[in-house]
XYZ file of C-alpha atoms in Angstrom:
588
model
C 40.192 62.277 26.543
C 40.978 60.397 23.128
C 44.658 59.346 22.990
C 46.315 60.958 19.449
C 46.866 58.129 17.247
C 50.869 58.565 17.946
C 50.308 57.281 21.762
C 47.577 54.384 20.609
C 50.700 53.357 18.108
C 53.310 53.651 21.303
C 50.720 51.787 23.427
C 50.180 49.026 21.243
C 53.859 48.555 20.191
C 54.348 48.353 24.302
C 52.044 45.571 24.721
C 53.967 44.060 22.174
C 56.993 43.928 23.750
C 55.533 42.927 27.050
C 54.246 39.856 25.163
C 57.637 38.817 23.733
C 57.372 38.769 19.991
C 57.887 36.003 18.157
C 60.063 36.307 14.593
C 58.632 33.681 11.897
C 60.568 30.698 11.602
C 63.311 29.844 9.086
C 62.370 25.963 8.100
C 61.491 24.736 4.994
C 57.633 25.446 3.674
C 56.636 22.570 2.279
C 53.382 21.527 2.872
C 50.029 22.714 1.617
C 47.706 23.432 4.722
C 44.327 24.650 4.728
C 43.209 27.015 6.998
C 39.680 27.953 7.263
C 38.773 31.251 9.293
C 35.398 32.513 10.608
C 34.691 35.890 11.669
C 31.367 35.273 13.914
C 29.360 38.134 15.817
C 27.019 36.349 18.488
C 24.396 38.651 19.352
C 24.716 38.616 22.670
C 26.280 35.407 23.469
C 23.771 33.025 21.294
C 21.043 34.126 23.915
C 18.555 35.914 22.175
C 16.204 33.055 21.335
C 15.765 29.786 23.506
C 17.391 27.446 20.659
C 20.207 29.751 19.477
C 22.935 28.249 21.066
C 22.121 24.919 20.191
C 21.811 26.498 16.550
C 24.671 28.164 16.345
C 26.648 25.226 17.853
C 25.366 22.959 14.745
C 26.166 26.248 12.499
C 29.540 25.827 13.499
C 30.068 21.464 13.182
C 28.929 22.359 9.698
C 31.242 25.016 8.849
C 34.219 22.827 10.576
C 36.191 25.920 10.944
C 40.090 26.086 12.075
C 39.761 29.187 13.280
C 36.910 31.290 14.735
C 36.910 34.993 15.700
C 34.204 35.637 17.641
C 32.156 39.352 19.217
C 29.473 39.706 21.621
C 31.064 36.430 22.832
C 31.795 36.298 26.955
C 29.105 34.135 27.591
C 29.420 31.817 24.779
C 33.322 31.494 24.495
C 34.185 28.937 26.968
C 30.892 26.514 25.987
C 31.799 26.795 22.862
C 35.193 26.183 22.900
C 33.941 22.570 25.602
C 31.297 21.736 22.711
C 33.874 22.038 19.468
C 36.633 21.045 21.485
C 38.796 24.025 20.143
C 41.782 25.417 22.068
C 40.592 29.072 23.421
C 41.962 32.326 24.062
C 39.154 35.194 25.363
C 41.420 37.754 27.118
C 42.101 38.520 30.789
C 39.277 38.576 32.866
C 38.185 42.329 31.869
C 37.975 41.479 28.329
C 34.803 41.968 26.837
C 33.182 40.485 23.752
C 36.047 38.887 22.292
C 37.110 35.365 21.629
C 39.445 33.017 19.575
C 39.014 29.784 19.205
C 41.402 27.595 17.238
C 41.872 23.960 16.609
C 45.741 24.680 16.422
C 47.925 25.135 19.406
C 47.983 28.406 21.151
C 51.792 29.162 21.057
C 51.231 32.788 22.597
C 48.573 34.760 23.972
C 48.357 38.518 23.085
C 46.604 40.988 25.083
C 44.864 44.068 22.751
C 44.617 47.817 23.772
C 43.267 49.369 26.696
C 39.892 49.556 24.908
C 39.159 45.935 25.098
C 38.637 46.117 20.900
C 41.287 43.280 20.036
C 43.218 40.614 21.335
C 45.685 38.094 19.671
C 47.847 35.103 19.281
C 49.716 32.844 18.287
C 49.021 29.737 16.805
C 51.406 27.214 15.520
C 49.976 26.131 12.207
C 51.624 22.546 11.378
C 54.960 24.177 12.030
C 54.462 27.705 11.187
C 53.819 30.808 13.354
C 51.045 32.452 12.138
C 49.857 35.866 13.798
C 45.579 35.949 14.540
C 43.833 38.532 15.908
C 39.777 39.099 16.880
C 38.784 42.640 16.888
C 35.133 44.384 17.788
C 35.257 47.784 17.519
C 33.176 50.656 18.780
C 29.631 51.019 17.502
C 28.730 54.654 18.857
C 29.544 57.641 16.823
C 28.014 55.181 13.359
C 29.293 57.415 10.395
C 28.090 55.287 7.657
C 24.386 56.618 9.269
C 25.587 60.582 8.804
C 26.893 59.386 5.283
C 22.967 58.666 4.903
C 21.396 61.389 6.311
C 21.203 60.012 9.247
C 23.123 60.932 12.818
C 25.370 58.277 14.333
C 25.670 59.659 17.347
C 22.172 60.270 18.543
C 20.485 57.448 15.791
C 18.033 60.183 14.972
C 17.998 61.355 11.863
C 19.272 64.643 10.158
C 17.107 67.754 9.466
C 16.036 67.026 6.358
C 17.693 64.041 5.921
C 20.997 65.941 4.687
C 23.904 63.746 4.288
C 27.640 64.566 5.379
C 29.686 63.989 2.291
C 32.755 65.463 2.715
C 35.547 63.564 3.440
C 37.612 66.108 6.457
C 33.852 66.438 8.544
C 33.338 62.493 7.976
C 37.134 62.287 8.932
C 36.006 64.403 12.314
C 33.173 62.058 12.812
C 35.001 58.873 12.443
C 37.581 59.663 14.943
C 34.948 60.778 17.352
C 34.273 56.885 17.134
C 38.017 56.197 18.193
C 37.211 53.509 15.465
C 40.199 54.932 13.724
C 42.416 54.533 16.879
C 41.345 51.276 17.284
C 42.471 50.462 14.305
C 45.951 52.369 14.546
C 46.451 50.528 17.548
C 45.691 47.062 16.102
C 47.889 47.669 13.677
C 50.867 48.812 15.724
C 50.728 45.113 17.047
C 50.696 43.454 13.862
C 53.147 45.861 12.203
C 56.235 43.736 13.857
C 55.109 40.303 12.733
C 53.994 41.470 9.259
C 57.722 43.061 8.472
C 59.071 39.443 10.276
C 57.340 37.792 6.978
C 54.657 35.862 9.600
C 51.425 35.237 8.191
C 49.371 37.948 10.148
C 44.872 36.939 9.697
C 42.610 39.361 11.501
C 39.438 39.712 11.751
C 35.822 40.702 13.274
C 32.924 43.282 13.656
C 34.442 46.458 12.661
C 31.140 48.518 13.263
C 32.505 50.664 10.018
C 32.478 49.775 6.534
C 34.933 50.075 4.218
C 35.908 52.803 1.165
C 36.065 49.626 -1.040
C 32.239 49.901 -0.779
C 31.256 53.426 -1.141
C 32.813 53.951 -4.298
C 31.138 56.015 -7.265
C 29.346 53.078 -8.629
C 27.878 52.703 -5.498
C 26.896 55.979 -4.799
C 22.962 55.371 -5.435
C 22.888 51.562 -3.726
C 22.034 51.288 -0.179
C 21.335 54.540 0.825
C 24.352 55.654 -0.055
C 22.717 58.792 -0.919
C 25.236 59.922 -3.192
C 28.344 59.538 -1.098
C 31.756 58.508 -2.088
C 33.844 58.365 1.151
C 36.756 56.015 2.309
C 36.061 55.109 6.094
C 39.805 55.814 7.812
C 39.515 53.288 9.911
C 39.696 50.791 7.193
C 42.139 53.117 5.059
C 44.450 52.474 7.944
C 44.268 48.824 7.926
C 44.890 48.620 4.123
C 47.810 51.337 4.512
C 48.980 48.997 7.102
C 49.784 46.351 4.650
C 46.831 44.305 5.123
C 44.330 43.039 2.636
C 40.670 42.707 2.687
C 39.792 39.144 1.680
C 36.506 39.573 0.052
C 37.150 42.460 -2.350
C 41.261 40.577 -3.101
C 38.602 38.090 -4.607
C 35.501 40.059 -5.810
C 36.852 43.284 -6.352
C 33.400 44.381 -7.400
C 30.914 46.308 -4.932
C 28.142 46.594 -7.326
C 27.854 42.519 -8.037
C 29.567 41.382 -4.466
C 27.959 43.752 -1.952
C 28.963 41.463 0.777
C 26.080 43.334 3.179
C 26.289 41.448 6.641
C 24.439 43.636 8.659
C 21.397 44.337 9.388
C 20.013 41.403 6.698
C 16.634 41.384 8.545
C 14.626 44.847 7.996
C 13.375 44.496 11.714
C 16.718 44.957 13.047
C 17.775 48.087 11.359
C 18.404 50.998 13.560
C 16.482 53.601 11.248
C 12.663 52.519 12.041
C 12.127 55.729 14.666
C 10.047 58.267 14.169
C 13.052 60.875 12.987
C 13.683 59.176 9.635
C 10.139 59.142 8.950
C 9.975 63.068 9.310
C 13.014 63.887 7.845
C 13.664 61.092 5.534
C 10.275 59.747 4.633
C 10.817 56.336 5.405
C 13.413 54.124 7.531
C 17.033 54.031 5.927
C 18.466 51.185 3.703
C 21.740 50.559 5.952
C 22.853 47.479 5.029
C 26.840 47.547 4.948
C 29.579 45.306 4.844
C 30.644 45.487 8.547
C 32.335 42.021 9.246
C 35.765 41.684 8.138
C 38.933 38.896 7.574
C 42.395 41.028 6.561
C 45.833 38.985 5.892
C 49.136 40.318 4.329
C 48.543 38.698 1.159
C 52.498 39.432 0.340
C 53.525 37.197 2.977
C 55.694 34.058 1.100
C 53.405 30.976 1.285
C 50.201 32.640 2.526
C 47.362 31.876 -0.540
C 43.622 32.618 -0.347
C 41.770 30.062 -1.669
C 37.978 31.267 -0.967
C 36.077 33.426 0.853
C 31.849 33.320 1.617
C 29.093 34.328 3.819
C 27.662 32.388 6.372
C 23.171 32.629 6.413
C 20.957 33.709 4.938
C 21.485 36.283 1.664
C 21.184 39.854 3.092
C 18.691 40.378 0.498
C 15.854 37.769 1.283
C 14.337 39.451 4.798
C 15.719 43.233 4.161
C 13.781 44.083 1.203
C 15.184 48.038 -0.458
C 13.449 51.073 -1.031
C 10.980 51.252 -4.213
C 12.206 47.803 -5.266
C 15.708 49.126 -5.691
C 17.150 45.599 -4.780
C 15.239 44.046 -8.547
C 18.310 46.352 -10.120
C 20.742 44.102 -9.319
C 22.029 40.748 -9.948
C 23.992 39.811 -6.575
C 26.439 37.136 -6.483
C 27.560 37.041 -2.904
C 28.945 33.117 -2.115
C 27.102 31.217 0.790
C 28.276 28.540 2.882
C 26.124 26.560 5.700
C 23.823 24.125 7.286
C 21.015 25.537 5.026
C 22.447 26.034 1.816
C 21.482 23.667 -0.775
C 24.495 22.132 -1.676
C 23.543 21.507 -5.899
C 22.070 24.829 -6.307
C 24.437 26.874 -3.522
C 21.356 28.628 -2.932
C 20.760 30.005 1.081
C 17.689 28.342 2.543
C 16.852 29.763 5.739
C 13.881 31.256 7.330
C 13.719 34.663 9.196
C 14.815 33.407 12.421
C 16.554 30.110 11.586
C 20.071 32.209 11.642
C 21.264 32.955 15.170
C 22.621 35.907 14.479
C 21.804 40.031 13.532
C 24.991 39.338 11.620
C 25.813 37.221 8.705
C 29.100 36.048 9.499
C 32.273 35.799 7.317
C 34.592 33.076 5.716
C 37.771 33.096 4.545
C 40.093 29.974 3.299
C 43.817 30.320 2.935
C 46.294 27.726 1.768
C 49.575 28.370 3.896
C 52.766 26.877 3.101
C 54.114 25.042 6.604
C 57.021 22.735 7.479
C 54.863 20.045 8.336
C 52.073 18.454 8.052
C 50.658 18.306 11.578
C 51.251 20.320 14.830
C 53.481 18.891 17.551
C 52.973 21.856 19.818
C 50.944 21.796 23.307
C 48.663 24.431 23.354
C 49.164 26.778 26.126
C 45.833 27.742 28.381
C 45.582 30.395 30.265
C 41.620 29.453 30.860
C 40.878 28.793 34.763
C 39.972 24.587 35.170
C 37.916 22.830 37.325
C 39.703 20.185 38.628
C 39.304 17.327 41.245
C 35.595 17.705 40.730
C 33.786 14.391 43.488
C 30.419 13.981 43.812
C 28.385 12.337 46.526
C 25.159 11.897 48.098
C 23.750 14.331 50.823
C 20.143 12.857 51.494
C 18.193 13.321 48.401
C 20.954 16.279 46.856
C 23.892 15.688 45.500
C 27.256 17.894 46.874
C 29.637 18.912 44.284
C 33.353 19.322 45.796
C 36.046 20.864 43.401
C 39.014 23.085 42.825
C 40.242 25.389 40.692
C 43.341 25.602 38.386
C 45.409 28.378 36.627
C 44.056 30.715 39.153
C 46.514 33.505 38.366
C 44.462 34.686 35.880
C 41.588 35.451 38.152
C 41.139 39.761 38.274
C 41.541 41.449 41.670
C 38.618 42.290 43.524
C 36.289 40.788 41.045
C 32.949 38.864 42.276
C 33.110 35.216 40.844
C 30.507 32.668 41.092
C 30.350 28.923 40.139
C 26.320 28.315 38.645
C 24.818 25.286 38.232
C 23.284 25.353 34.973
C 21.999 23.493 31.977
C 23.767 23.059 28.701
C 21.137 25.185 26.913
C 20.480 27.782 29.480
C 21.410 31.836 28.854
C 25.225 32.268 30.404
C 24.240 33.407 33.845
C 21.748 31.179 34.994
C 21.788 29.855 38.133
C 18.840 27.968 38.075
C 20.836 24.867 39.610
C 22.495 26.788 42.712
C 25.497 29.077 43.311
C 28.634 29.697 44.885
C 30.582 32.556 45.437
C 34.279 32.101 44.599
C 36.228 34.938 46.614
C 39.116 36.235 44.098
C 41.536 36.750 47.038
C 40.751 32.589 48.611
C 40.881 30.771 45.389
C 43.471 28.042 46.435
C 41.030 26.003 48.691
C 38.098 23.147 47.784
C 34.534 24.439 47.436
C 31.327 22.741 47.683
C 28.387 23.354 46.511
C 24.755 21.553 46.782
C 22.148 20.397 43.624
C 19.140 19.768 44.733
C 17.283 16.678 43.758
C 14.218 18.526 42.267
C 16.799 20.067 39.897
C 18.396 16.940 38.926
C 15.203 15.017 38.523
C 13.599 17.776 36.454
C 16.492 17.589 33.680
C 17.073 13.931 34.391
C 18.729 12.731 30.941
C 17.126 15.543 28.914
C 19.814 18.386 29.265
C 23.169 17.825 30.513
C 24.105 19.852 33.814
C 26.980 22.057 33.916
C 29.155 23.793 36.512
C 29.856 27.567 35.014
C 32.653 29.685 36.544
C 31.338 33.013 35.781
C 31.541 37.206 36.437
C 30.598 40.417 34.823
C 32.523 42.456 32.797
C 30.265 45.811 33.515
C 26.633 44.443 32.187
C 28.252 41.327 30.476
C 28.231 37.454 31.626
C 31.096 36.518 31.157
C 31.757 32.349 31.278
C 35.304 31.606 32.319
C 34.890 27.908 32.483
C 32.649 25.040 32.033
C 32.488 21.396 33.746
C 29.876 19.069 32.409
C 28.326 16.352 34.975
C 27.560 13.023 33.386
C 24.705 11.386 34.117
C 26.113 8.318 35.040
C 28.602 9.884 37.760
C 25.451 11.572 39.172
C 23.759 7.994 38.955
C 26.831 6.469 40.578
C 26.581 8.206 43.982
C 22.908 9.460 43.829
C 19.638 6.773 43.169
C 17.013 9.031 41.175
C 15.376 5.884 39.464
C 12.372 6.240 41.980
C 12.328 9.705 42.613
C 12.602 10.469 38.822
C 9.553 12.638 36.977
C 8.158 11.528 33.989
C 10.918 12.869 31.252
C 10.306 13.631 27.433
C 12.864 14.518 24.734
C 13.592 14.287 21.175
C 16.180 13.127 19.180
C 17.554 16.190 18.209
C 16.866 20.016 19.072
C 16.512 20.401 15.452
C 14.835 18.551 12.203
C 14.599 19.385 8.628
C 11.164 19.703 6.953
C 9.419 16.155 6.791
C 12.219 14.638 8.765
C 10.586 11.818 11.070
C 10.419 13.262 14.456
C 11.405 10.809 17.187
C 10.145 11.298 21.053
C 11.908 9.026 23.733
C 10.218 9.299 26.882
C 11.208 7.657 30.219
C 9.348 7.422 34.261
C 5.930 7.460 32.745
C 3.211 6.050 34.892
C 2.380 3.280 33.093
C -0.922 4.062 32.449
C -2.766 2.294 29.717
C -3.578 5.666 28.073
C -1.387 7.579 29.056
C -0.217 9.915 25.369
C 2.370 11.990 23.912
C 1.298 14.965 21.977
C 2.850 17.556 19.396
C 1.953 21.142 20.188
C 3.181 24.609 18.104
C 5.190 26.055 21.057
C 2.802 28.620 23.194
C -0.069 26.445 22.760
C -1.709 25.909 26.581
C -1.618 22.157 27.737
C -5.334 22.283 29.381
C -6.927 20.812 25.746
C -8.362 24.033 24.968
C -6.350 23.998 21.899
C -6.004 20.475 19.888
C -2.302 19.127 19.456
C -1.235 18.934 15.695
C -0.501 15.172 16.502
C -0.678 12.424 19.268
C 0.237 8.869 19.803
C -0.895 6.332 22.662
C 2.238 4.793 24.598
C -0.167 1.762 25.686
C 1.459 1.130 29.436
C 4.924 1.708 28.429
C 7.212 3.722 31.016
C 9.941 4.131 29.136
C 10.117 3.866 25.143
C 9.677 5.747 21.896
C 7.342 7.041 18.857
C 7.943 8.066 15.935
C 6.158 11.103 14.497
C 5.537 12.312 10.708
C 8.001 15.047 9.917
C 6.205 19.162 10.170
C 6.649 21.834 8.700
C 9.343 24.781 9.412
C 8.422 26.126 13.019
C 8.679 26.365 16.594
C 7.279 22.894 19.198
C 6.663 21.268 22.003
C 6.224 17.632 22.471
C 4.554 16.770 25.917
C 3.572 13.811 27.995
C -0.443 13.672 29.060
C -1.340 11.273 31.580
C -4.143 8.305 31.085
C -6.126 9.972 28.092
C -6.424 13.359 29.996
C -4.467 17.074 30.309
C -2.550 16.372 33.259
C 0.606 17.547 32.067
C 3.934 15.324 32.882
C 6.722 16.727 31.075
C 7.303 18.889 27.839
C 10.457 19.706 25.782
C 10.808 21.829 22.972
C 12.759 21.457 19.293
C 12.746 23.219 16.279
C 11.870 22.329 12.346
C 13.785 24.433 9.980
C-alpha cells in the first residue's frame, strides 16, 4: 500500500530527529568559497562498456568537482571515492544506487526514507554547515511517456497514440509512481534545515521532469504533443522552498532545453513495435530528468553557474521530420571533450559513459573560513592490518576489518580479488566469504600466482568487500595491493609472462601512442602490433601498425597517433602469431 503523503512527511521528519539535527551556525560569513556540485547517473555502476570506468574516472579529474551526487552507483561508490580521494557517504548497507562523495568533511550522515530514494549529510564547508542530499527516484509508472501518447506503466504505447493531458488523471498517474511521495518525503527532511537558514543543495535522477519544461511554448517540442502539465513531484520541491538551478539561470525552455536523457536515439524506450502502430514512429522523449535544487534565499548562498556534462543531447538523438533545425539551443557544456575556445562538445557516440548527461551547478557560499578544520566522519567498513606473504608460488592475503557496526544482519558478504578495471563483482582473483555475525576475527585469503603474473604491472589488484542489495553489487570497500609489497614477499621476476601496456587507457586523435612491454623472450624478432579491438591474432587479418623490439625484453615504442576508436596492442613472438600478451586502450 502507498503511504498518504501526511505519513511520508511524519516518516521523514522522524528520521530527522533520529539523526540529531544540526541548526546553522552563528559565526561571521566572511569568505567567498566555491562550491562545485555534480549530479552524476552511472548506468549501472560505470560497467556497461569495458573502458567506462576508467572514462568516467578521467570525466571526473576534469570536472574537479567538490561535490558529487551520484545514481546507479553501489558498485562504483567506494572505487570512486579510493581513486578521487573524496570523503564518502553511500547509505547503510541496504541502500541502493545512491552515493555522495565530497571533498569536505562529512560532519553528519543522514539516512533517506524507507524507499531507498535519498540519503543526506552534512558537510562542513570551510566553517559552514551546509545540508546535501542525493536522490534517485522511481522510474516505473513514467508519466512524461502518457503525456506523449505513450503508457508509462507498461512502455507500450497508447491506442492511437492519445495523450493524457489533463492535469487531475496525470496527477493520478504521477502518484501511482510514489515519485510525488518521494519527493514529500525528501522534503520533510530538508524542511528543518532550510527554516534554520542552512544552505540546503540536492540533487539527482528524478526520473520526472519538471512543469518548468512543459510550458505552452513548449507544447509542440519534444513530443510534447500538445501538453502543458506541471509534474507534482517537482511542484512539491519548488513549493518546498527550493530552487531549480538551471531554469534560476536560463529561465527559458525553448532556448535552454537542458534534455539529459536519453541523448542517444538508441537508448530511448519508444523503439517497440507499439509506437510504430499507434504512433507511427518511436517517440521524441528527451526530457530534462537530472536535477541540482538549493534555497536560493538562504543569506550567503550565490549561484555562480550551472552546465551539462557530454555530449549535446542533440548530436546522436536526431527529432522527428527535422524538428530539431527549428531551434537554436544554447545549453552550456563542461568536460574532457569540450573544446575549450569554441565551448563546443566533442564527443563521439560512445565516448560518454553514461545514458545520462550529467549536471553542474557552481555556488559561491559565504563561510567563516577559509579552509575546513573538521575530521570527516566514516561510517565506510576498512580494511585494516592487511600482511602479505608467500605460500609456494601464491601469495596469502591476511586482514581485518574496521567499523564493522555498519555491516547488515544476515547479509552474505564476500571479499573479491579483483582488478582496478574489472565490473564490481568480479572475482576473477579469488573469494572469501565474510560471515556478518563473525566479523571481529583475521581472514585470509589466497591469490594465485597465475593471477598475479597475468596482471603483473598492467592493472593494479584490489581487495573488494562486497554484497547485493537485491540484483545490485554493491562495493563497500576497496584495498589496493602495490606491486612492490607483492614483490617484497613474492619473486615473480622468473615466473612472469610476457606483459604489454600503454601509457594511458585513453589518447586523443594523433596523440603518439606509447607501448611499454616487459618479460619478452628476447627474441630477435620478436614484434608488437596495433590491432582495431575484435580483430583475431592468427594473421588472418593485418595489424594497422607494427614495430620490431630487436631482442629487447623489456622496453618501449612509440606509435603514430589513430584515429577515434576502439584497440588492442599485442606482443607476437619471433616474426610469427604466437600471441604473448594484449591490452586494450581507447582513442577518442
Amino acid at each position: 500500500m502507498k503511504k498518504p503523503l501526511s505519513t511520508c512527511f511524519a516518516t521523514a521528519l522522524a528520521l530527522v530527529g533520529f539523526n540529531h539535527f544540526i541548526p546553522a551556525q552563528a559565526q561571521p560569513l566572511i569568505y567567498d568559497t566555491e562550491v562545485k556540485v555534480v549530479t552524476a547517473n552511472l548506468w549501472h555502476d560505470l560497467s556497461i562498456k569495458a573502458h567506462y570506468y576508467q572514462i568516467g574516472v578521467a570525466e571526473f579529474k576534469h570536472l574537479d568537482a567538490d561535490i558529487i551526487f551520484t545514481q546507479e552507483a553501489d558498485g562504483a561508490n567506494a572505487r570512486l571515492a579510493k581513486d578521487l580521494d573524496m570523503n564518502l557517504w553511500q547509505g547503510d548497507h541496504s541502500t541502493s544506487s545512491l552515493g555522495i562523495l565530497s571533498k569536505f568533511p562529512i560532519k553528519r550522515v543522514l539516512e533517506g526514507d524507507v524507499n531507498g530514494s535519498h540519503i543526506g549529510a552534512i558537510l562542513d564547508v570551510n566553517g559552514r554547515n551546509v545540508a546535501v542530499w542525493s536522490n534517485h527516484w522511481n522510474y516505473t509508472q513514467y508519466v512524461s511517456y502518457d503525456a506523449r501518447g505513450g503508457n508509462g506503466s507498461t512502455w507500450q504505447a497508447r491506442k492511437h497514440c492519445n495523450a493524457v493531458s489533463d492535469r487531475s488523471q496525470l496527477d493520478e498517474l504521477n502518484d501511482q509512481s510514489q515519485r510525488p511521495a518521494q519527493a514529500a518525503s525528501l522534503l520533510a527532511a530538508l524542511t528543518p534545515y532550510i527554516a534554520s537558514g542552512m544552505p540546503v543543495i540536492m540533487g539527482g535522477d528524478t526520473n520526472e521532469p519538471s512543469g518548468l519544461d512543459w510550458t505552452p511554448a513548449t507544447a509542440n517540442m519534444f513530443d510534447h504533443n500538445g501538453t502543458v502539465y506541471d509534474y507534482k513531484s517537482h511542484r512539491i520541491i519548488r513549493e518546498g522552498g527550493l530552487t531549480d538551478s538551471y531554469r534560476e539561470l536560463f529561465p527559458n525552455p525553448v532556448t535552454h532545453p537542458g534534455a539529459s536523457w536519453p541523448f542517444r536515439q538508441e537508448d530511448s524506450w519508444t523503439h517497440s513495435v507499439s509506437y510504430t502502430k499507434e504512433c507511427g514512429r518511436a517517440l521524441d522523449d528527451r526530457d530534462r530528468i537530472d536535477f541540482i535544487y538549493y534555497n536560493k534565499d538562504t543569506q550567503g548562498v550565490g549561484l555562480k553557474s550551472a552546465a551539462f556534462v557530454g555530449p549535446r543531447f542533440s548530436t546522436y538523438f536526431k527529432g522527428p521530420d527535422g524538428q530539431d533545425n527549428h531551434y537554436n539551443w544554447q545549453d552550456p557544456h563542461v568536460g574532457r571533450l569540450v573544446n575549450n575556445v569554441t565551448q563546443t562538445p566533442e564527443y563521439e557516440i560512445y565516448d560518454f559513459p553514461s545514458d545520462h548527461l550529467w549536471y553542474q551547478s557552481t555556488f559561491v557560499i559565504k563561510t567563516p573560513s577559509n579552509q575546513s578544520s573538521a575530521d570527516s566522519l566514516d561510517r565506510n567498513v576498512q580494511f585494516d592490518g592487511v600482511a602479505l606473504k608467500a605460500e609456494g608460488k601464491d601469495l596469502q592475503v591476511r586482514f581485518t576489518l574496521t567499523n564493522t557496526q555498519y555491516f547488515g544482519a544476515d547479509t552474505d558478504y564476500y571479499v573479491n580479488v579483483s582488478t582496478d578495471s574489472a565490473s564490481p563483482s568480479d572475482s576473477s582473483g579469488g573469494r572469501v566469504l565474510v560471515d556478518s555475525t563473525q566479523v571481529n576475527k583475521t581472514f585470509s585469503l589466497t591469490i594465485a600466482n597465475s593471477f598475479l603474473v597475468n596482471n603483473f604491472e598492467q592493472k593494479q589488484i584490489q581487495l573488494r568487500l562486497f554484497h547485493k542489495n537485491g540484483a545490485s553489487p554493491r562495493v563497500d570497500a576497496v584495498y589496493e595491493l602495490s606491486w612492490s609489497d607483492v614483490s617484497a614477499v613474492l619473486d615473480l621476476g622468473n615466473n612472469t609472462a610476457t606483459a604489454i601496456k600503454t601509457s594511458k587507457s585513453i589518447y586523443t586523435e594523433s596523440e603518439s601512442i606509447i607501448a611499454n612491454f616487459t618479460h619478452a623472450p628476447g627474441n630477435p624478432q620478436d614484434w608488437l602490433g596495433i590491432y582495431y579491438k575484435g580483430n583475431p591474432s592468427d594473421g588472418s587479418v593485418y595489424s594497422i601498425d607494427w614495430q620490431y623490439i630487436n631482442g629487447e625484453t623489456s622496453g618501449s615504442r612509440t606509435f603514430v597517433g589513430l584515429a577515434a576508436g576502439e584497440y588492442l596492442l599485442r606482443v607476437f613472438e619471433n616474426n610469427g602469431y604466437t600471441l604473448l600478451a594484449e591490452t586494450s586502450f581507447s582513442v577518442q
